[in-house]
XYZ file of C-alpha atoms in Angstrom:
421
model
C 50.177 -68.773 50.484
C 49.257 -67.835 54.025
C 49.736 -70.474 56.668
C 51.996 -71.733 59.400
C 55.088 -73.595 58.330
C 54.990 -76.463 60.765
C 58.223 -77.612 62.423
C 60.242 -80.239 60.602
C 58.621 -83.551 61.387
C 60.675 -86.672 61.895
C 59.049 -89.280 59.712
C 58.953 -92.751 61.180
C 58.147 -96.016 59.456
C 54.920 -96.183 61.442
C 53.854 -92.715 60.220
C 54.427 -93.694 56.613
C 52.563 -96.946 57.124
C 49.594 -95.107 58.629
C 49.560 -92.626 55.763
C 49.815 -95.437 53.208
C 46.855 -97.211 54.821
C 44.831 -93.998 54.742
C 45.623 -93.473 51.053
C 44.622 -97.026 50.136
C 41.400 -96.810 52.144
C 40.460 -93.480 50.544
C 41.164 -94.811 47.059
C 39.082 -97.917 47.760
C 36.181 -95.870 49.089
C 36.082 -93.263 46.310
C 36.593 -95.856 43.574
C 33.808 -98.006 44.987
C 31.536 -94.969 45.191
C 32.180 -94.211 41.510
C 31.590 -97.836 40.532
C 28.398 -97.954 42.570
C 26.919 -94.922 40.806
C 28.097 -96.004 37.372
C 26.703 -99.509 37.879
C 23.039 -99.704 36.893
C 22.292 -102.307 39.565
C 23.596 -99.973 42.253
C 25.837 -102.626 43.820
C 29.376 -101.850 44.941
C 31.788 -103.823 42.827
C 34.273 -104.672 45.556
C 34.333 -107.273 48.294
C 32.856 -105.023 50.937
C 29.351 -104.309 52.091
C 27.835 -100.827 52.168
C 27.928 -100.793 55.933
C 31.621 -101.649 56.113
C 32.534 -98.889 53.672
C 30.494 -96.304 55.545
C 32.047 -97.236 58.887
C 35.537 -97.066 57.408
C 35.042 -93.637 55.849
C 33.756 -92.263 59.146
C 36.893 -93.451 60.899
C 39.096 -92.107 58.122
C 37.427 -88.686 58.197
C 37.751 -88.580 61.966
C 41.481 -89.222 61.616
C 41.887 -86.605 58.887
C 39.819 -83.894 60.548
C 40.668 -84.340 64.231
C 44.406 -85.032 64.133
C 46.903 -82.447 65.333
C 48.111 -79.892 62.794
C 51.530 -81.537 62.342
C 49.954 -84.873 61.442
C 47.518 -83.248 59.006
C 50.393 -81.406 57.342
C 52.268 -84.704 57.017
C 49.242 -86.498 55.542
C 48.536 -83.656 53.102
C 52.116 -83.628 51.825
C 51.923 -87.358 51.076
C 48.435 -87.087 49.562
C 49.787 -84.488 47.129
C 52.220 -87.085 45.765
C 49.632 -89.829 45.262
C 48.312 -89.766 41.712
C 45.917 -92.660 42.300
C 44.313 -90.775 45.172
C 44.167 -87.618 43.052
C 42.368 -89.495 40.284
C 39.887 -91.207 42.590
C 38.947 -87.906 44.273
C 38.685 -86.169 40.890
C 36.315 -88.825 39.569
C 34.191 -88.495 42.695
C 34.029 -84.715 42.219
C 32.725 -85.255 38.679
C 29.859 -87.479 39.818
C 26.325 -86.094 39.471
C 25.798 -86.540 43.216
C 28.780 -84.351 44.198
C 28.369 -81.012 45.956
C 25.396 -81.682 48.213
C 25.144 -80.517 51.820
C 26.444 -83.774 53.322
C 29.097 -84.510 50.702
C 32.169 -86.022 52.375
C 34.700 -84.382 50.044
C 33.158 -80.935 50.560
C 33.322 -81.313 54.353
C 36.916 -82.529 54.097
C 38.034 -79.659 51.848
C 36.195 -77.063 53.933
C 37.865 -78.249 57.134
C 41.366 -78.539 55.689
C 41.347 -75.150 53.979
C 40.309 -73.440 57.213
C 43.378 -74.849 58.967
C 46.469 -72.689 59.383
C 48.495 -75.224 57.379
C 50.176 -74.657 54.020
C 50.104 -78.303 52.892
C 46.382 -78.775 53.538
C 45.537 -75.546 51.698
C 47.715 -76.617 48.783
C 45.964 -79.985 48.657
C 42.539 -78.329 48.393
C 43.717 -75.779 45.811
C 44.960 -78.628 43.615
C 41.315 -79.546 42.985
C 40.043 -75.982 42.485
C 39.892 -76.254 38.648
C 37.616 -79.301 38.981
C 35.476 -77.547 41.605
C 35.078 -74.497 39.368
C 34.234 -76.710 36.384
C 31.472 -78.491 38.313
C 30.118 -75.200 39.650
C 30.099 -73.398 36.293
C 28.804 -76.311 34.248
C 26.084 -77.401 36.704
C 24.991 -74.423 38.781
C 21.926 -72.327 38.095
C 20.875 -69.069 39.841
C 17.859 -70.793 41.397
C 19.596 -74.093 42.156
C 20.709 -74.753 45.747
C 21.639 -78.414 45.236
C 25.365 -77.603 45.233
C 25.357 -76.095 48.714
C 28.335 -78.233 49.820
C 30.405 -77.135 46.821
C 29.418 -73.505 47.345
C 30.559 -73.751 50.961
C 34.039 -74.822 49.795
C 34.258 -71.913 47.348
C 33.074 -69.440 49.987
C 35.666 -70.834 52.405
C 38.501 -70.127 49.943
C 37.084 -66.659 49.254
C 36.695 -65.707 52.918
C 40.273 -66.749 53.687
C 41.393 -64.207 51.085
C 38.950 -61.685 52.547
C 40.571 -62.099 55.968
C 44.043 -61.851 54.420
C 43.280 -58.481 52.810
C 41.678 -57.088 55.996
C 39.211 -54.966 54.046
C 41.974 -53.034 52.272
C 42.086 -52.037 48.630
C 44.460 -53.849 46.328
C 46.645 -51.167 44.728
C 49.682 -50.958 42.475
C 52.326 -48.315 43.092
C 54.062 -47.341 39.874
C 57.849 -47.791 40.209
C 58.729 -44.916 37.856
C 59.278 -41.270 38.874
C 56.998 -38.552 37.541
C 59.991 -36.321 36.709
C 62.736 -36.254 34.029
C 65.999 -38.070 34.563
C 67.962 -37.070 37.677
C 71.006 -36.249 35.506
C 69.254 -33.588 33.440
C 66.871 -31.909 35.877
C 67.641 -28.527 37.404
C 68.635 -27.742 40.956
C 65.243 -26.164 41.662
C 63.839 -29.456 42.930
C 66.576 -29.810 45.532
C 66.302 -26.164 46.501
C 62.552 -26.554 47.069
C 62.730 -29.899 48.789
C 65.795 -29.495 50.973
C 66.295 -25.738 51.174
C 69.958 -26.124 50.111
C 70.998 -24.833 46.686
C 73.545 -26.528 44.379
C 73.093 -29.902 46.094
C 73.722 -32.505 43.394
C 72.472 -35.529 45.318
C 68.998 -36.982 45.429
C 68.298 -36.745 49.137
C 65.962 -38.926 51.125
C 63.570 -35.992 51.653
C 63.454 -35.274 47.915
C 62.764 -38.919 47.114
C 60.002 -39.020 49.731
C 58.453 -35.874 48.255
C 58.440 -37.403 44.768
C 57.020 -40.696 46.008
C 54.149 -39.082 47.903
C 53.113 -37.184 44.768
C 52.497 -40.462 42.874
C 48.952 -41.805 42.999
C 48.617 -45.591 43.322
C 46.555 -47.471 40.755
C 43.484 -49.160 42.215
C 43.356 -52.823 41.137
C 40.581 -54.156 43.371
C 38.165 -52.580 45.791
C 37.957 -53.991 49.332
C 36.369 -57.425 49.281
C 32.881 -57.779 50.754
C 32.235 -60.620 53.150
C 30.215 -63.417 51.521
C 28.066 -65.839 53.507
C 26.108 -67.323 50.596
C 26.429 -67.007 46.825
C 23.966 -64.821 44.935
C 23.849 -63.479 41.401
C 25.197 -60.175 42.785
C 28.371 -61.565 44.427
C 29.011 -64.588 42.189
C 31.455 -62.783 39.899
C 33.601 -61.260 42.653
C 33.800 -64.670 44.349
C 34.934 -66.471 41.179
C 37.454 -63.739 40.358
C 38.924 -63.833 43.870
C 39.311 -67.604 44.153
C 40.850 -67.700 40.680
C 43.318 -65.048 41.845
C 44.218 -67.273 44.823
C 44.816 -70.228 42.490
C 46.980 -68.068 40.207
C 49.151 -66.982 43.135
C 49.926 -70.614 43.980
C 49.792 -72.295 40.573
C 53.537 -72.979 40.327
C 53.486 -74.684 43.735
C 50.932 -77.235 42.536
C 51.442 -80.432 40.585
C 51.603 -80.581 36.809
C 48.361 -82.538 36.769
C 46.503 -79.711 38.526
C 47.766 -77.274 35.887
C 46.669 -79.613 33.075
C 43.180 -79.864 34.595
C 43.157 -76.073 34.888
C 43.971 -75.674 31.178
C 41.262 -78.182 30.261
C 38.742 -76.376 32.456
C 39.403 -73.026 30.774
C 39.314 -74.501 27.275
C 35.982 -76.187 27.897
C 34.394 -73.245 29.741
C 35.369 -70.773 27.006
C 34.273 -73.068 24.166
C 31.007 -74.484 25.520
C 28.312 -74.025 22.878
C 30.775 -73.046 20.126
C 31.914 -75.098 17.145
C 35.615 -74.239 17.331
C 36.124 -76.855 20.069
C 35.830 -79.519 17.339
C 39.091 -78.248 15.778
C 41.148 -78.637 18.961
C 43.590 -81.592 18.954
C 42.887 -84.263 21.566
C 45.370 -85.658 24.087
C 43.391 -87.973 26.335
C 45.872 -88.498 29.150
C 49.199 -87.556 30.691
C 51.963 -90.062 30.014
C 55.403 -90.727 31.357
C 58.393 -90.697 29.065
C 60.098 -93.695 30.645
C 57.259 -96.230 30.616
C 54.431 -94.589 28.593
C 51.946 -95.598 31.232
C 48.940 -93.506 32.040
C 49.528 -91.624 35.235
C 45.895 -91.763 36.147
C 43.993 -94.993 35.687
C 41.239 -96.148 37.954
C 41.667 -99.767 36.931
C 45.112 -100.039 38.484
C 46.340 -98.744 41.803
C 50.064 -98.704 41.370
C 52.789 -98.512 43.961
C 53.535 -94.968 45.142
C 57.223 -95.221 44.300
C 56.448 -96.278 40.754
C 53.919 -93.542 39.995
C 54.729 -90.539 42.134
C 54.572 -86.892 41.128
C 57.877 -85.107 41.744
C 57.605 -83.116 44.997
C 56.464 -79.499 44.552
C 56.679 -78.291 48.118
C 59.628 -75.997 47.431
C 59.737 -72.747 49.414
C 61.759 -70.753 46.854
C 61.573 -69.837 43.196
C 64.854 -71.529 42.382
C 63.745 -74.863 43.769
C 60.374 -74.515 42.028
C 62.186 -74.157 38.726
C 64.129 -77.303 39.476
C 60.872 -79.116 40.165
C 59.498 -77.937 36.837
C 62.594 -79.247 35.119
C 62.072 -82.533 36.936
C 58.494 -82.645 35.655
C 59.738 -81.989 32.134
C 62.236 -84.838 32.393
C 59.651 -87.438 33.453
C 56.439 -86.471 31.674
C 55.620 -85.943 28.055
C 54.377 -82.422 27.232
C 50.598 -82.336 26.939
C 49.999 -81.326 23.323
C 46.210 -81.387 23.156
C 42.946 -81.114 25.057
C 42.633 -83.770 27.758
C 39.287 -85.360 28.634
C 39.572 -85.794 32.413
C 36.640 -83.447 33.128
C 34.228 -85.177 30.746
C 35.396 -88.779 31.157
C 32.743 -91.392 31.860
C 33.269 -95.147 32.239
C 30.545 -95.796 29.691
C 31.145 -94.360 26.199
C 27.417 -93.829 25.640
C 27.129 -91.788 28.845
C 30.187 -89.780 27.857
C 28.752 -88.992 24.412
C 25.425 -87.973 25.969
C 27.259 -85.701 28.427
C 29.235 -84.065 25.621
C 25.988 -83.565 23.696
C 24.425 -81.836 26.684
C 27.451 -79.570 27.114
C 27.354 -78.549 23.441
C 23.980 -76.863 24.069
C 25.199 -74.785 27.005
C 27.200 -71.567 27.160
C 28.858 -70.109 30.259
C 29.064 -66.317 30.293
C 31.870 -64.777 32.352
C 32.945 -61.109 32.440
C 36.186 -59.712 31.103
C 37.743 -59.454 34.595
C 37.608 -63.236 35.141
C 39.035 -63.989 31.697
C 41.915 -61.626 32.481
C 42.637 -63.701 35.603
C 42.543 -66.843 33.454
C 45.072 -65.334 31.037
C 47.474 -64.433 33.858
C 47.424 -68.018 35.139
C 47.755 -69.429 31.615
C 50.819 -67.254 31.092
C 52.522 -69.056 33.967
C 51.469 -72.439 32.547
C 52.645 -71.485 29.052
C 56.229 -71.049 30.248
C 56.346 -74.555 31.757
C 57.565 -77.121 29.239
C 55.027 -79.826 30.072
C 51.999 -77.491 29.936
C 53.142 -75.126 27.188
C 51.027 -76.582 24.382
C 47.830 -77.148 26.368
C 48.096 -73.600 27.761
C 48.394 -72.221 24.212
C 45.261 -74.166 23.264
C 43.416 -72.574 26.196
C 44.630 -69.093 25.277
C 43.546 -69.633 21.663
C 40.145 -70.841 22.884
C 39.731 -67.675 24.967
C 40.765 -65.616 21.939
C 38.164 -67.352 19.768
C 35.475 -66.815 22.385
C 36.385 -63.127 22.760
C 36.304 -62.712 18.987
C 32.780 -64.174 18.842
C 31.572 -62.081 21.792
C 33.520 -58.961 20.700
C 35.444 -58.347 23.941
C 38.335 -56.083 22.837
C 40.344 -56.255 26.102
C 40.517 -60.045 25.985
C 41.261 -60.069 22.247
C 44.245 -57.752 22.792
C 45.561 -59.668 25.831
C 45.285 -63.108 24.250
C 46.658 -61.970 20.872
C 49.665 -60.390 22.569
C 50.416 -63.551 24.565
C 49.948 -65.855 21.560
C 52.315 -63.683 19.504
C 54.916 -63.797 22.282
C 54.701 -67.590 22.545
C 54.932 -68.070 18.777
C 57.962 -65.773 18.528
C 59.655 -67.574 21.408
C 59.027 -70.939 19.724
C 60.762 -69.746 16.549
């Protein structure tokens, strides 16, 4: 992930107190917003008036958006560990009113992802599966209601566009286009170095061989996107999914679970095979069996904190994954975070609406999904839910007769089943 690694910040008690106050205020605001829209009377179900909440959120946003980069990095790192905050923001993203031009979350995400800060980018990417779910399940080619959400997606895309600098994405094959060095004749060395009977592979000979290999073109240079159209929609979705895949192991387990749920639901919308998928409504801890994410209770941070995943190296990331496995039960079914509604009647109506809709995505995007699911499948806590997503993609490809996706998903499912045995 591109970004500036800010200098090590000395954390004081006052800094932690300020961050804790910000977290509690954000949770209160987003929870009250959800309760207000879910309540038929339209009243906020907390002991605050509308005016007080609005004033508070303006002050909070000013603090979050106008602080120096070191403070924002510190806040983002703590926000990543707060499950209650994660849940409250997620529920706000799933509201029908989310994604408009003046949406607070969209402005917040847009600003933080444009910063040259790794922690703030990671915080925004943690919610990318939910953003993609809302965009794919709600958007329509002629609908411009989600302009705030589209701005966030374009922001992530354009950061990758700047990173590539208009260059093609290529793969240079690591193998030589000649027989083994042991068995080839001396003619190569005579032609490349001008010295006969030289039994060493010289630097000039290696350079000659390397320059004869043609790189494999993976992606053409990215075009700059200022607004989403039917012509650039696919390249945008493929690119932002590629960004998420590159950073997926740096994100929390909950983000990966939401990602698996998003893919399962997107690939199965409008098909009957979703009814055969086992259900696992929530993520639970092994030690206390409590739900990690529950709007009705805002637990202490020390009691319900996600193990840190800000490791800079692969070795430490593996340790974090082991830590996740030790504290959380593996998710063995399809979660319902993306379709959850406080009212069971509203949730059933929403599911009924989704059953009539199908989302069509090209083979290139499903290949990106499979790459990310491969990484999830080799994490103990997300192994089963990733397999469910891969099987869902396989079922969808079988119905739509997409041979590339059938082969990719079948190969991965076979590998996972063999490994399990």
